[in-house]
Tab-separated table of C-alpha atoms in Angstrom:
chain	number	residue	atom	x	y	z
A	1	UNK	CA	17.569	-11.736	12.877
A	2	UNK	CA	17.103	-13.021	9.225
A	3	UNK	CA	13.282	-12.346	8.078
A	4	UNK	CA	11.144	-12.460	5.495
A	5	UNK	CA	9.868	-15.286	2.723
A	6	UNK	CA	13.629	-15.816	1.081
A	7	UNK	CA	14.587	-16.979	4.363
A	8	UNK	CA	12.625	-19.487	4.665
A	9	UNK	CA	9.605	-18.731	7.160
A	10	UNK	CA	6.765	-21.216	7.709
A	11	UNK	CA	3.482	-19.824	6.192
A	12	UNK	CA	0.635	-21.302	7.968
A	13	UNK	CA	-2.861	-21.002	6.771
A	14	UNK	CA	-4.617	-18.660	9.513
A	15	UNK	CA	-7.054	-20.617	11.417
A	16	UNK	CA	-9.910	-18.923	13.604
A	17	UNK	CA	-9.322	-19.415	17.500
A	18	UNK	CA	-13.197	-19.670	17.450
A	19	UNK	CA	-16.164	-20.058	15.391
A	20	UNK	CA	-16.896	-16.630	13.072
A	21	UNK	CA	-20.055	-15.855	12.217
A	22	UNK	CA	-20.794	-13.737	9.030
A	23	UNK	CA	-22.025	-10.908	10.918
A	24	UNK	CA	-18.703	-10.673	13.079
A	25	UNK	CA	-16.063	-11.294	9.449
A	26	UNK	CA	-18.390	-8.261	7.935
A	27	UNK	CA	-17.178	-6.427	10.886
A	28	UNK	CA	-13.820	-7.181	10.725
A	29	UNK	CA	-13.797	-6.775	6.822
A	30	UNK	CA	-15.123	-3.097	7.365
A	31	UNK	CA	-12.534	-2.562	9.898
A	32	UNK	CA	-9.955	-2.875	7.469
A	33	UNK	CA	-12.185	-1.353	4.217
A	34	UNK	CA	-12.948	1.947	5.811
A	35	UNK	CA	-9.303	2.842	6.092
A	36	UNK	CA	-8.510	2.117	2.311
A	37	UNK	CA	-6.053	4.470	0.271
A	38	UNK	CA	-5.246	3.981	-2.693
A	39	UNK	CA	-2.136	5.183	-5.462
A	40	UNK	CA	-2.559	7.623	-8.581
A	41	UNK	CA	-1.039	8.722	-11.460
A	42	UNK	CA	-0.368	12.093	-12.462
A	43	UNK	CA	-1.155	10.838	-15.705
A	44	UNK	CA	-4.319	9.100	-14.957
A	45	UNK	CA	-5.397	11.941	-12.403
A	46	UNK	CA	-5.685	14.505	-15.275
A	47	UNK	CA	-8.163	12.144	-17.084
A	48	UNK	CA	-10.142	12.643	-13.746
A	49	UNK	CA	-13.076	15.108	-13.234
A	50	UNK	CA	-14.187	14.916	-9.887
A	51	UNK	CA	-11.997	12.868	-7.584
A	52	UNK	CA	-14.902	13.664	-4.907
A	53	UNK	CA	-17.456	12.013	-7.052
A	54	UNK	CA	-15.245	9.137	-6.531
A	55	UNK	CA	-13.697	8.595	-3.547
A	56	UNK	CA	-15.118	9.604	-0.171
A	57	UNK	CA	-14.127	12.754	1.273
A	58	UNK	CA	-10.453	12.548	3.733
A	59	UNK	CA	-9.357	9.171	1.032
A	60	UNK	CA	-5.407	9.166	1.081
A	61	UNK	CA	-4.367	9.327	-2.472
A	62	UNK	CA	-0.766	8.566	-3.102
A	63	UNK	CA	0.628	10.533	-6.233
A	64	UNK	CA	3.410	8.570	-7.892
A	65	UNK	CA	6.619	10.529	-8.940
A	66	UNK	CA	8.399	8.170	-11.548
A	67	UNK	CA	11.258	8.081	-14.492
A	68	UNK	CA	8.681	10.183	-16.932
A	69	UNK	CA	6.821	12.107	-14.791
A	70	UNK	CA	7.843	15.884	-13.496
A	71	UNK	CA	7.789	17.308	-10.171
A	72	UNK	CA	5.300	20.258	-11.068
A	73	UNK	CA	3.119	17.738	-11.957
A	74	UNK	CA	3.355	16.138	-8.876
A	75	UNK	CA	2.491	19.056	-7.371
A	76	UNK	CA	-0.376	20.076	-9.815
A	77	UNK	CA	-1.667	16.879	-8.601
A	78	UNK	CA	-1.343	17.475	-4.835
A	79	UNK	CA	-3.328	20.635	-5.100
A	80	UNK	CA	-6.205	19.499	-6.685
A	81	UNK	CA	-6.414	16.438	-4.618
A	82	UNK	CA	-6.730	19.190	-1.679
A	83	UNK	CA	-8.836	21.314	-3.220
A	84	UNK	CA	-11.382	18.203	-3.566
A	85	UNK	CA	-10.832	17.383	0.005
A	86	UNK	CA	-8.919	14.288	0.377
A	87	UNK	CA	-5.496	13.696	1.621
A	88	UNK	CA	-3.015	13.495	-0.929
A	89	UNK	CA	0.439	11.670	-0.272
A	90	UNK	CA	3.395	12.333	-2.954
A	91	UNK	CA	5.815	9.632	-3.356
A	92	UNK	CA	8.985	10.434	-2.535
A	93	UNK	CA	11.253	8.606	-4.060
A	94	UNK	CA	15.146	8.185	-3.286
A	95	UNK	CA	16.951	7.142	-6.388
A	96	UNK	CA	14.985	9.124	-8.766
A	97	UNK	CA	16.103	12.789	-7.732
A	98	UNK	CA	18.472	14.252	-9.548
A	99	UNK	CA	19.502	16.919	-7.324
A	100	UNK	CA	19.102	18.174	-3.319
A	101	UNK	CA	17.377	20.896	-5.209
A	102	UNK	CA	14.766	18.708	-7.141
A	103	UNK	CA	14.400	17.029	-3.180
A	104	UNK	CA	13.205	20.324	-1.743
A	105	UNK	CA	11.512	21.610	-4.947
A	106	UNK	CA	8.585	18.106	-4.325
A	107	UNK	CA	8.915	18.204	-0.372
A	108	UNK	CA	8.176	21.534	-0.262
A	109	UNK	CA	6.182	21.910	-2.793
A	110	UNK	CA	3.538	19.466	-2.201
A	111	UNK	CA	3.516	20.954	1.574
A	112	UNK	CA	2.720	24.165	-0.114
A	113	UNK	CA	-0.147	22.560	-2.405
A	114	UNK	CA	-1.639	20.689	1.203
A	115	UNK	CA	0.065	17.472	1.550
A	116	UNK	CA	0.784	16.689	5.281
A	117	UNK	CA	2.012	13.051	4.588
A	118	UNK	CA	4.818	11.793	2.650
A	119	UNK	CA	5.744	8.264	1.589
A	120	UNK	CA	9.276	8.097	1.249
A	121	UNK	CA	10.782	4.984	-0.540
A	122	UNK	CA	14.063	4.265	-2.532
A	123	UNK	CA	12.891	3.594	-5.944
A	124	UNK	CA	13.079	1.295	-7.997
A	125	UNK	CA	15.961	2.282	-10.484
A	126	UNK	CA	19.289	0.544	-10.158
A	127	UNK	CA	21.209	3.779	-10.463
A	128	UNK	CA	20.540	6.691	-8.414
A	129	UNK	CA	19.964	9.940	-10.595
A	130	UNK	CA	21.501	11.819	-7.869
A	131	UNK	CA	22.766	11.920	-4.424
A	132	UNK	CA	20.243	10.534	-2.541
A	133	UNK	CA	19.892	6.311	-2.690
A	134	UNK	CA	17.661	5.002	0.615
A	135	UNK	CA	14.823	6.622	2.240
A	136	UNK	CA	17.257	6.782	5.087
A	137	UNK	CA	18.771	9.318	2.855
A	138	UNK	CA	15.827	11.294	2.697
A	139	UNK	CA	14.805	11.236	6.510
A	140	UNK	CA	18.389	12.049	7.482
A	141	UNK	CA	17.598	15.725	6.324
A	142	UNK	CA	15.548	17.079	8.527
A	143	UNK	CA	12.769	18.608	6.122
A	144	UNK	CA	10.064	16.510	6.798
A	145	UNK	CA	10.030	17.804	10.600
A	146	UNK	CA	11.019	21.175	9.333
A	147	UNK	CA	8.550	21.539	7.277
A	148	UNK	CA	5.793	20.242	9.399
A	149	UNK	CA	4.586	16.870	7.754
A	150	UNK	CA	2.366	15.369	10.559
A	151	UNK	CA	2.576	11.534	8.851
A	152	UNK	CA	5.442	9.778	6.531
A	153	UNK	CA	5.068	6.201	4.806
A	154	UNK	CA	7.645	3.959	4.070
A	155	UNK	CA	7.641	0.395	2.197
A	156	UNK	CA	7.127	-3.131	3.391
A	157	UNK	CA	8.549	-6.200	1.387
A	158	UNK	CA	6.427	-9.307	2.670
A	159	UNK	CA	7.627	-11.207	-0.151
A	160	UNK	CA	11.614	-9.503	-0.115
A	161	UNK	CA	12.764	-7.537	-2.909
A	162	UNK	CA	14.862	-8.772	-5.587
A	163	UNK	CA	17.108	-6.089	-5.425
A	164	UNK	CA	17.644	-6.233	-1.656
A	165	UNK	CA	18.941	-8.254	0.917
A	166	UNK	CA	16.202	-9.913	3.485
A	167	UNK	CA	18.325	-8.733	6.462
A	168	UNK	CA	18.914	-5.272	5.086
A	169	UNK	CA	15.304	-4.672	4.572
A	170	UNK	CA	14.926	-5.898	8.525
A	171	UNK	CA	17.996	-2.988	9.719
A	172	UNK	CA	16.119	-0.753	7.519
A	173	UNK	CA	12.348	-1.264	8.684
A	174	UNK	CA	14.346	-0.946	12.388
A	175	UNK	CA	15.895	2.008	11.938
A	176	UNK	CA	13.075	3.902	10.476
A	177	UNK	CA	10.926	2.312	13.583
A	178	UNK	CA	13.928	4.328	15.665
A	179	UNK	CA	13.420	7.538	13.409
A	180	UNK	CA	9.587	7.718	14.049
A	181	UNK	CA	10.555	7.457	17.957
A	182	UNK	CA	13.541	9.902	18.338
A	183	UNK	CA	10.979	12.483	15.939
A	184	UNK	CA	7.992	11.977	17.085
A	185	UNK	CA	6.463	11.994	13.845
A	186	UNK	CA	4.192	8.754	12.810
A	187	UNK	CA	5.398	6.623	10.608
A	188	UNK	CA	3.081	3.459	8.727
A	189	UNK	CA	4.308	0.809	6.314
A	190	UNK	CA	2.500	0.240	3.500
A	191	UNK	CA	3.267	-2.971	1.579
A	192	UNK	CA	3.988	-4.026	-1.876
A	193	UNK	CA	1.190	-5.978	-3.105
A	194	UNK	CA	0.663	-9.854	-2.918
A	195	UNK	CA	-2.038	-12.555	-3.602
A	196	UNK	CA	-1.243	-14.587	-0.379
A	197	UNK	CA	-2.457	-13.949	2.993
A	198	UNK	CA	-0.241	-16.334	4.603
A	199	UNK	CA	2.569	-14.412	3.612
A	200	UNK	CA	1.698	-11.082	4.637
A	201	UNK	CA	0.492	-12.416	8.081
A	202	UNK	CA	3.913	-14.474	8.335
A	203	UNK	CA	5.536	-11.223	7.380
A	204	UNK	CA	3.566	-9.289	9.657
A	205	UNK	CA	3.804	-11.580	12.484
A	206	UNK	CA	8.053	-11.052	12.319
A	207	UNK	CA	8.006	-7.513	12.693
A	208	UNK	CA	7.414	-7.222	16.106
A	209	UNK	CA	10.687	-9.971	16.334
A	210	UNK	CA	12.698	-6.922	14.803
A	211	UNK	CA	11.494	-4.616	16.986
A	212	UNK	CA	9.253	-2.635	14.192
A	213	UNK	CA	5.861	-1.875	15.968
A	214	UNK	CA	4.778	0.107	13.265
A	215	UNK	CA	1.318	0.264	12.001
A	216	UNK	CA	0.641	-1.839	8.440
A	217	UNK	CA	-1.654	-0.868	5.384
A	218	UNK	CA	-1.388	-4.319	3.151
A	219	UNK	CA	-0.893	-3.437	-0.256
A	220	UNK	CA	-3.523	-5.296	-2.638
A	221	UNK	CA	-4.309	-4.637	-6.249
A	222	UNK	CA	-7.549	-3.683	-7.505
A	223	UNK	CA	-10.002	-5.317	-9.695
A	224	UNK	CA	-8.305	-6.108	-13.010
A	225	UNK	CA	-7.626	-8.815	-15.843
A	226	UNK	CA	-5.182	-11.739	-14.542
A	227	UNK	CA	-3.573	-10.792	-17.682
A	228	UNK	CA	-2.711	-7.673	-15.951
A	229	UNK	CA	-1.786	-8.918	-12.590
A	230	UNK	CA	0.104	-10.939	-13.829
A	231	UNK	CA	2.152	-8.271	-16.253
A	232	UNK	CA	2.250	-5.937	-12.939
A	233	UNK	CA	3.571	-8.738	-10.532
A	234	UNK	CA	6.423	-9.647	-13.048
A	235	UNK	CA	7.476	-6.329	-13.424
A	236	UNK	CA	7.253	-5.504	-9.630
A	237	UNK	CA	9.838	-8.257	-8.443
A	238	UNK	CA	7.037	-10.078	-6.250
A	239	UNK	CA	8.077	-13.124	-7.180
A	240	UNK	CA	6.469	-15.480	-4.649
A	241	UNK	CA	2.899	-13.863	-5.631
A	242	UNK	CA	3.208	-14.831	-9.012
A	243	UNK	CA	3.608	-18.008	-8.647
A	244	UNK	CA	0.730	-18.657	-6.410
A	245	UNK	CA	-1.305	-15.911	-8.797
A	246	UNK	CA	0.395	-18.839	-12.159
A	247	UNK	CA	-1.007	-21.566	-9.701
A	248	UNK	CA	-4.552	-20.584	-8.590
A	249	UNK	CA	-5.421	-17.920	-10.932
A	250	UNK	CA	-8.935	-20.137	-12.157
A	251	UNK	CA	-10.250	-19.880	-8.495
A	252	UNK	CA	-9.315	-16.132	-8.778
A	253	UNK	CA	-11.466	-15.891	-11.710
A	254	UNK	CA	-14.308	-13.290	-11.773
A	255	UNK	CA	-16.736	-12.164	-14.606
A	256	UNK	CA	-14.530	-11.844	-17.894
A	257	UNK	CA	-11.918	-13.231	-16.676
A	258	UNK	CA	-11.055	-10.431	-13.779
A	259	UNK	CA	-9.732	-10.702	-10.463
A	260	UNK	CA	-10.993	-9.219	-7.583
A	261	UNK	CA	-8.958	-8.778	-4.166
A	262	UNK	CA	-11.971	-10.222	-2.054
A	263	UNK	CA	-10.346	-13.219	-1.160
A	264	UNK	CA	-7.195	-11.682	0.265
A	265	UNK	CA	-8.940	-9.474	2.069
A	266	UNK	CA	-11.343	-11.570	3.750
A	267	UNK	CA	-8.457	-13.694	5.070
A	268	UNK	CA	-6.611	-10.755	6.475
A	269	UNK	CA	-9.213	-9.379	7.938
A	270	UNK	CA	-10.222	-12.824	9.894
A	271	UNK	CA	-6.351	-12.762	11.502
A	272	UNK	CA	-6.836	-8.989	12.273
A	273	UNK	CA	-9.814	-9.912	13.983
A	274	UNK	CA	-9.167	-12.659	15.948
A	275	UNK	CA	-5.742	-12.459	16.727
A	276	UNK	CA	-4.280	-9.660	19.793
A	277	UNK	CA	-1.254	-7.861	18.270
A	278	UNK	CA	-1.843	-7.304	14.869
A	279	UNK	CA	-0.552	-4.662	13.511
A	280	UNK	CA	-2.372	-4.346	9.465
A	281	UNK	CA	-5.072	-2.166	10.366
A	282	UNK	CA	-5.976	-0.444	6.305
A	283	UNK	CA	-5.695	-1.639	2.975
A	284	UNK	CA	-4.508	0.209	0.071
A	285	UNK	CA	-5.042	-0.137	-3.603
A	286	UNK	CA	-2.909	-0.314	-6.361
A	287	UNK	CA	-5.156	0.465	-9.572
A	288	UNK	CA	-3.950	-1.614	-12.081
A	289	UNK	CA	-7.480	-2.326	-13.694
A	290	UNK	CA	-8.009	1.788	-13.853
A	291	UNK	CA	-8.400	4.272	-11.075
A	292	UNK	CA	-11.839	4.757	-11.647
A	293	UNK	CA	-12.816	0.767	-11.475
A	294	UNK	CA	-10.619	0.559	-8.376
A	295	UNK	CA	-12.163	3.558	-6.414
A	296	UNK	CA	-15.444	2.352	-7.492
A	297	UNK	CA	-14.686	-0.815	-5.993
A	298	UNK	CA	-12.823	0.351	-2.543
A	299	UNK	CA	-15.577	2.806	-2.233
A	300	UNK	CA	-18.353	0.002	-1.952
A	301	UNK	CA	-16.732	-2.165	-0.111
A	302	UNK	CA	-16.093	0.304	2.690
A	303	UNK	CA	-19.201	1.623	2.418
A	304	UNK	CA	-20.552	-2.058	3.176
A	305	UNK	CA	-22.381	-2.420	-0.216
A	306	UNK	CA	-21.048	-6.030	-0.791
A	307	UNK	CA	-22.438	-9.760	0.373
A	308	UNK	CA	-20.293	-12.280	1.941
A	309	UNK	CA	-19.912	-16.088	0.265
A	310	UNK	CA	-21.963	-18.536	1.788
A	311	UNK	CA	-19.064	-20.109	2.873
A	312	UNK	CA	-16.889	-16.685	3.981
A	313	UNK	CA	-14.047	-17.071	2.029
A	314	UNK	CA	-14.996	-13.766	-0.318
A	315	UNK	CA	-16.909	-11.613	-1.041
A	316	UNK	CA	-19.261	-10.139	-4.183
A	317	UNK	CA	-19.614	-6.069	-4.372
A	318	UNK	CA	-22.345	-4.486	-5.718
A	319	UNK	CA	-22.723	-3.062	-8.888
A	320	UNK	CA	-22.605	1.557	-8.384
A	321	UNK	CA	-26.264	2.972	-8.607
C-alpha cells in the first residue's frame, strides 16, 4: 500500500474530540516529555563534563557514528555515558562500515562498554563503504540477539526520504515489524525530525495500515537559530519541513531569533491524548542549537518547569536555577 507525504496523503489539522483544559494538555505534554532522548556527538560529548549534571539519570543518549568519526570513539563514548548512569544507544549505521569486522568491532564493543540498545539505520552515504547497505543487512546477522541487546531502534521517514522510494520505506518498516516478532526483541522507530504535526500524525496514523505496530519517538530539533534549522533541514532531505519552516518561520520566532519545538510538541501531544491507538509515546532531540542548550531544555520540560500559552498552542520553559 503506497504511504507516506510523496504519495499524496491528506494532512488534517488534529482537532480535539472534546474540550481540553490546560491542566489535562500539561498532562499529556508530560506524557510525552518524560520519555525524551536525545542524540550526541562523540565530538561534542568530549567537550562535556558531567553528562549527569545534565540530563536526568536512565536519559537515552544516542552516540552518532559518521564519515569522520572512529569506532573507538564510539565506544569511548558509550562507556562514559554508562559510567554516568544513563543509557547510551550507538548508531549503527549500514553504509558506513567498511568491513564485517568494523560491524562486530562497534556491536560488540559498545555491548562491552554497557550499551543494551542499538539503533540500526542505513546511512546516509550514497555508496556503501562495505558490504553491508540496509539495516536489514545488519539484523540479518544474528549479533544483536547473540549478543544480548534487550532494545534496537530503527528510522521513520514521515516526510519520505529523498533517496528512497515511499513504498520501499513501507516493505522495510514491515519487515523489521516481522523481525521484532519472530526475535522477540523490541524494536521502536524513532523519526527524522519535522516542523509539522499534521504530518507526523498522518504518518503515524498509516502505520498501523502497513501492519507496523511499532512504538514511535517523534524526532524534533532542539532550541536553535532558524538559521540553523533551516541549514540542518536542507541538508537532511526533509523537504516538506522546510518549506513549512520557509513559510511560518516568524510565528516560530523566539527571543533572538530562536526556535523552540514547543509548538510541535504541544500538538502531538493533544492527538496522543485524545485519540485511542496512537502509537508516538517519547520525543527525542536532535541538538542542533548545542547539546548543552538542548538537554537544558528537554530536562525542564519533563521535569514540568514550563507554563502553557494562554491559548494552548505552546509553551514557555523556564530559565535553569
Amino acid at each position: 500500500m503506497p504511504w507516506g507525504p510523496s504519495m499524496g496523503f491528506a494532512f488534517q489539522r488534529f482537532q480535539p474530540a472534546q474540550p481540553f483544559d490546560g491542566e489535562q494538555l500539561r498532562e499529556a505534554v508530560l506524557a510525552l516529555a518524560r520519555r525524551f532522548s536525545i542524540e550526541i556527538t562523540p565530538k561534542q560529548a568530549a567537550k562535556v563534563e558531567d553528562f549527569a549534571a545534565l540530563l536526568p539519570r536512565a536519559t537515552r543518549v544516542f552516540v552518532t557514528f559518521v564519515p569522520g568519526e572512529t569506532v573507538d570513539a564510539v565506544i569511548a563514548t558509550i562507556h562514559r555515558l554508562a559510567a554516568a548512569g544513563m543509557r547510551p544507544v550507538p548508531h549503527v549505521a549500514a553504509r558506513n562500515l567498511r568491513a564485517r569486522a568494523t560491524f562486530e568491532h562497534l556491536v560488540r564493543g559498545s555491548f562491552a562498554a554497557g550499551a543494551r540498545e542499538a539503533l540500526v539505520i542505513a546511512g546516509g552515504s550514497a555508496q556503501p563503504a562495505g558490504p553491508f547497505t540496509s539495516s536489514m543487512d545488519l539484523l540479518q546477522t544474528g549479533l544483536f540477539e547473540t549478543l544480548g541487546y534487550e532494545r534496537l531502534y530503527v528510522a521513520g521517514h514521515p516526510e519520505g526520504s529523498p533517496d528512497i522510494p515511499p513504498d520501499e520505506l513501507a516493505r522495510a518498516l514491515a519487515c523489521k515489524n516481522d523481525w521484532s516478532k519472530r526475535t522477540g526483541i523490541p524494536l521502536e522507530i524513532v523519526t527524522q525530525f519535522g516542523f509539522d504535526a499534521e504530518r507526523i500524525l498522518a504518518w503515524e496514523r498509516e502505520l498501523k495500515g502497513i501492519g507496523v505496530d511499532l512504538p514511535v519517538r517523534v524526532g524534533v530539533a532542539g532550541p536553535a537559530s532558524i538559521a540553523s534549522l533551516l541549514k540542518y533541514a536542507k541538508m537532511c532531505g526533509v523537504r516538506a519541513s522546510l518549506g513549512f519552516l520557509q513559510k511560518h518561520g516568524g510565528r516560530m520566532l523566539q527571543m533572538l531569533g530562536h526556535a523552540t519545538p514547543d509548538r510541535l510538541i504541544v500538538e502531538i501531544a493533544a492527538a496522543v491524548a485524545q485519540e485511542e491507538g496512537r502509537r508516538i509515546h517519547a520525543l527525542h532531540y536532535y541538538p542542533f542549537g548545542g547539546f548543552a542548550v538542548t538537554a537544558a531544555w528537554a530536562r525542564a520540560t519533563a521535569e514540568g518547569r514550563f507554563e502553557l500559552a494562554s491559548d494552548g498552542s505552546g509553551f514557555v520553559v523556564a530559565e535553569p536555577h
